[in-house]
Every structure is written in structure tokens, then in C-alpha cells.
PDB file of C-alpha atoms in Angstrom:
ATOM      1  CA  MET A 116      68.023  41.527 -33.322  1.00  0.00           C
ATOM      2  CA  GLU A 117      66.056  41.614 -36.572  1.00  0.00           C
ATOM      3  CA  ILE A 118      62.830  39.771 -37.151  1.00  0.00           C
ATOM      4  CA  TRP A 119      61.411  39.070 -40.876  1.00  0.00           C
ATOM      5  CA  LEU A 120      57.559  39.283 -39.959  1.00  0.00           C
ATOM      6  CA  ASN A 121      54.413  39.365 -41.925  1.00  0.00           C
ATOM      7  CA  PRO A 122      52.360  41.569 -39.752  1.00  0.00           C
ATOM      8  CA  ALA A 123      48.923  39.329 -40.513  1.00  0.00           C
ATOM      9  CA  CYS A 124      50.448  36.077 -39.348  1.00  0.00           C
ATOM     10  CA  SER A 125      49.516  35.015 -35.844  1.00  0.00           C
ATOM     11  CA  LYS A 126      52.831  33.728 -35.424  1.00  0.00           C
ATOM     12  CA  CYS A 127      55.065  36.546 -36.132  1.00  0.00           C
ATOM     13  CA  ARG A 128      52.652  38.558 -33.420  1.00  0.00           C
ATOM     14  CA  VAL A 129      53.226  35.790 -30.867  1.00  0.00           C
ATOM     15  CA  ALA A 130      57.084  36.348 -31.161  1.00  0.00           C
ATOM     16  CA  THR A 131      56.889  39.832 -31.108  1.00  0.00           C
ATOM     17  CA  GLU A 132      55.167  39.839 -27.836  1.00  0.00           C
ATOM     18  CA  VAL A 133      57.878  37.274 -26.838  1.00  0.00           C
ATOM     19  CA  LEU A 134      60.278  39.568 -27.599  1.00  0.00           C
ATOM     20  CA  ASP A 135      58.625  42.825 -26.072  1.00  0.00           C
ATOM     21  CA  ALA A 136      58.398  40.619 -22.810  1.00  0.00           C
ATOM     22  CA  ALA A 137      61.565  39.974 -23.023  1.00  0.00           C
ATOM     23  CA  GLY A 138      62.591  43.503 -23.024  1.00  0.00           C
ATOM     24  CA  ILE A 139      64.249  42.609 -26.349  1.00  0.00           C
ATOM     25  CA  GLU A 140      65.471  45.522 -28.495  1.00  0.00           C
ATOM     26  CA  TYR A 141      64.820  44.365 -32.357  1.00  0.00           C
ATOM     27  CA  THR A 142      64.648  45.352 -36.030  1.00  0.00           C
ATOM     28  CA  VAL A 143      61.291  44.777 -37.911  1.00  0.00           C
ATOM     29  CA  ARG A 144      61.872  43.431 -41.408  1.00  0.00           C
ATOM     30  CA  ARG A 145      58.475  43.098 -43.502  1.00  0.00           C
ATOM     31  CA  TYR A 146      60.054  40.867 -45.842  1.00  0.00           C
ATOM     32  CA  LEU A 147      56.450  41.397 -47.957  1.00  0.00           C
ATOM     33  CA  ASP A 148      57.244  44.897 -48.274  1.00  0.00           C
ATOM     34  CA  GLU A 149      61.221  44.443 -48.434  1.00  0.00           C
ATOM     35  CA  PRO A 150      61.550  41.006 -50.176  1.00  0.00           C
ATOM     36  CA  PRO A 151      65.388  39.467 -49.361  1.00  0.00           C
ATOM     37  CA  SER A 152      67.911  38.700 -51.971  1.00  0.00           C
ATOM     38  CA  ALA A 153      69.136  35.689 -52.744  1.00  0.00           C
ATOM     39  CA  THR A 154      72.044  36.449 -51.105  1.00  0.00           C
ATOM     40  CA  GLU A 155      70.332  37.436 -48.082  1.00  0.00           C
ATOM     41  CA  ILE A 156      68.558  33.620 -48.046  1.00  0.00           C
ATOM     42  CA  GLU A 157      71.568  31.936 -48.537  1.00  0.00           C
ATOM     43  CA  ASP A 158      73.195  33.689 -45.551  1.00  0.00           C
ATOM     44  CA  VAL A 159      69.644  32.941 -43.248  1.00  0.00           C
ATOM     45  CA  LEU A 160      70.079  29.304 -44.439  1.00  0.00           C
ATOM     46  CA  GLY A 161      73.386  28.967 -43.754  1.00  0.00           C
ATOM     47  CA  ARG A 162      72.645  30.387 -40.116  1.00  0.00           C
ATOM     48  CA  LEU A 163      69.656  28.076 -39.860  1.00  0.00           C
ATOM     49  CA  GLY A 164      71.608  25.226 -41.089  1.00  0.00           C
ATOM     50  CA  LEU A 165      68.268  24.134 -43.275  1.00  0.00           C
ATOM     51  CA  GLU A 166      67.952  24.361 -46.963  1.00  0.00           C
ATOM     52  CA  PRO A 167      65.608  26.511 -48.662  1.00  0.00           C
ATOM     53  CA  TRP A 168      62.374  23.689 -49.104  1.00  0.00           C
ATOM     54  CA  ASP A 169      62.908  23.791 -45.498  1.00  0.00           C
ATOM     55  CA  ILE A 170      61.809  27.105 -45.215  1.00  0.00           C
ATOM     56  CA  THR A 171      59.451  27.082 -47.889  1.00  0.00           C
ATOM     57  CA  ARG A 172      55.385  27.622 -47.181  1.00  0.00           C
ATOM     58  CA  THR A 173      54.714  24.893 -49.783  1.00  0.00           C
ATOM     59  CA  GLY A 174      50.866  25.039 -48.762  1.00  0.00           C
ATOM     60  CA  GLU A 175      50.891  28.310 -49.976  1.00  0.00           C
ATOM     61  CA  ALA A 176      48.495  29.136 -53.197  1.00  0.00           C
ATOM     62  CA  ARG A 177      50.832  30.684 -55.042  1.00  0.00           C
ATOM     63  CA  ALA A 178      53.268  27.228 -54.480  1.00  0.00           C
ATOM     64  CA  ALA A 179      50.336  25.614 -55.966  1.00  0.00           C
ATOM     65  CA  GLU A 180      50.418  27.451 -58.587  1.00  0.00           C
ATOM     66  CA  LEU A 181      53.696  26.882 -59.711  1.00  0.00           C
ATOM     67  CA  GLY A 182      53.991  23.235 -58.958  1.00  0.00           C
ATOM     68  CA  VAL A 183      56.868  23.568 -56.020  1.00  0.00           C
ATOM     69  CA  ASP A 184      55.707  20.129 -54.131  1.00  0.00           C
ATOM     70  CA  SER A 185      57.066  18.464 -57.407  1.00  0.00           C
ATOM     71  CA  TRP A 186      60.368  20.303 -57.350  1.00  0.00           C
ATOM     72  CA  PRO A 187      63.475  18.031 -56.738  1.00  0.00           C
ATOM     73  CA  ARG A 188      64.714  19.035 -53.376  1.00  0.00           C
ATOM     74  CA  ASP A 189      69.007  18.428 -54.223  1.00  0.00           C
ATOM     75  CA  ASP A 190      71.564  20.199 -54.239  1.00  0.00           C
ATOM     76  CA  ALA A 191      71.441  20.900 -58.520  1.00  0.00           C
ATOM     77  CA  SER A 192      68.044  22.540 -57.570  1.00  0.00           C
ATOM     78  CA  ARG A 193      69.134  24.388 -54.402  1.00  0.00           C
ATOM     79  CA  ALA A 194      69.544  27.616 -56.061  1.00  0.00           C
ATOM     80  CA  SER A 195      66.277  27.297 -57.777  1.00  0.00           C
ATOM     81  CA  TRP A 196      64.412  27.194 -54.792  1.00  0.00           C
ATOM     82  CA  ILE A 197      66.520  30.426 -53.443  1.00  0.00           C
ATOM     83  CA  ASP A 198      65.224  32.114 -56.300  1.00  0.00           C
ATOM     84  CA  LEU A 199      62.160  31.293 -55.641  1.00  0.00           C
ATOM     85  CA  LEU A 200      61.828  32.793 -52.521  1.00  0.00           C
ATOM     86  CA  ALA A 201      63.115  35.893 -53.059  1.00  0.00           C
ATOM     87  CA  ALA A 202      60.795  36.218 -56.282  1.00  0.00           C
ATOM     88  CA  ASN A 203      58.182  35.350 -54.272  1.00  0.00           C
ATOM     89  CA  PRO A 204      58.740  36.390 -50.263  1.00  0.00           C
ATOM     90  CA  GLU A 205      55.292  35.184 -49.323  1.00  0.00           C
ATOM     91  CA  LEU A 206      56.613  31.832 -49.527  1.00  0.00           C
ATOM     92  CA  ILE A 207      58.819  32.544 -47.009  1.00  0.00           C
ATOM     93  CA  GLN A 208      58.298  30.447 -43.075  1.00  0.00           C
ATOM     94  CA  ARG A 209      58.096  32.907 -40.592  1.00  0.00           C
ATOM     95  CA  PRO A 210      59.016  34.695 -38.503  1.00  0.00           C
ATOM     96  CA  ILE A 211      62.831  34.345 -39.165  1.00  0.00           C
ATOM     97  CA  ILE A 212      64.763  35.764 -36.191  1.00  0.00           C
ATOM     98  CA  THR A 213      68.343  36.532 -35.895  1.00  0.00           C
ATOM     99  CA  ALA A 214      70.366  37.340 -32.903  1.00  0.00           C
ATOM    100  CA  SER A 215      72.919  39.336 -32.129  1.00  0.00           C
ATOM    101  CA  ASP A 216      75.584  36.781 -31.848  1.00  0.00           C
ATOM    102  CA  GLY A 217      74.247  35.471 -35.395  1.00  0.00           C
ATOM    103  CA  THR A 218      71.866  32.794 -33.944  1.00  0.00           C
ATOM    104  CA  THR A 219      68.459  32.189 -36.302  1.00  0.00           C
ATOM    105  CA  VAL A 220      65.598  30.636 -35.971  1.00  0.00           C
ATOM    106  CA  VAL A 221      62.233  29.824 -37.416  1.00  0.00           C
ATOM    107  CA  GLY A 222      60.105  31.345 -34.469  1.00  0.00           C
ATOM    108  CA  ARG A 223      57.338  29.045 -35.303  1.00  0.00           C
ATOM    109  CA  SER A 224      57.347  27.298 -31.122  1.00  0.00           C
ATOM    110  CA  ALA A 225      58.073  28.234 -27.930  1.00  0.00           C
ATOM    111  CA  ASP A 226      61.191  26.573 -27.972  1.00  0.00           C
ATOM    112  CA  ALA A 227      62.436  28.297 -30.860  1.00  0.00           C
ATOM    113  CA  LEU A 228      61.616  31.673 -29.661  1.00  0.00           C
ATOM    114  CA  ASP A 229      63.174  31.444 -26.252  1.00  0.00           C
ATOM    115  CA  ALA A 230      66.482  29.793 -28.162  1.00  0.00           C
ATOM    116  CA  ALA A 231      66.061  33.423 -29.640  1.00  0.00           C
ATOM    117  CA  VAL A 232      65.595  34.978 -26.523  1.00  0.00           C
ATOM    118  CA  THR A 233      68.350  32.928 -24.809  1.00  0.00           C
ATOM    119  CA  ALA A 234      71.126  33.764 -27.714  1.00  0.00           C
ATOM    120  CA  GLU A 235      70.057  37.323 -27.548  1.00  0.00           C
ATOM    121  CA  LYS A 236      70.626  37.958 -23.542  1.00  0.00           C
ATOM    122  CA  ALA A 237      73.873  35.994 -23.957  1.00  0.00           C
TER     123      ALA A 237
END
């Protein structure tokens, strides 16, 4: 299992506490220090079944600076969104957890964390 996290994020801390309590071994990727490539983001989106705008933290100051709220959310703009996330990893929703079987969740809710734990223990 791998978890993309920001150690300053309370949701990330909760996620690691849940994984620890479940006795699950995982690898931490501090994605602000080791940003994912556009290809990695594309892969994660495929596993999540989401679009890049779905995992973009549009309320962040950097997003406002870039005017992300007004960006189109369509197939023609998808690559621009992915490039945005690769260049500005602080805009990636967190934590993103990928179980050994490829199941991937944005671990912000108890249900998402439960799904990750269940997938890893399966």
C-alpha cells in the first residue's frame, strides 16, 4: 500500500492512524517533496475513476492565483489540468491511498479509509 500525503494535513494524519491501527504496512510518499509526474497522476485518476478537476483543491490560494475555478472541465482541457497538478502538487487532494490490488481512494472520509483497509486485507 502507498499513501500520498502531506504531514501537515489533519486528514493525512487520520489516515495513517487508521492504517496503523489496522496493522497495515504502507509506504509514505510526501508528494510535496516528491511530486508525481503527469503520467502518475493520469494513472491514479484511472484507478480512482475521477477527472483531474475532481482531485484539485480549488480553494487553495495557488488555485485562485491561476484562476482554476474558471477553467473548463472537459476532455479538451484534461491534459492542462493534469499538467497543473504535476506542476503544483499542493493542489492535489489528499491523502491518496493505493492498496496492493490497485484499489485507490481519496482518503478523506471514514468510508474511503474503510475501503482502502478492506482492499488491503483482502
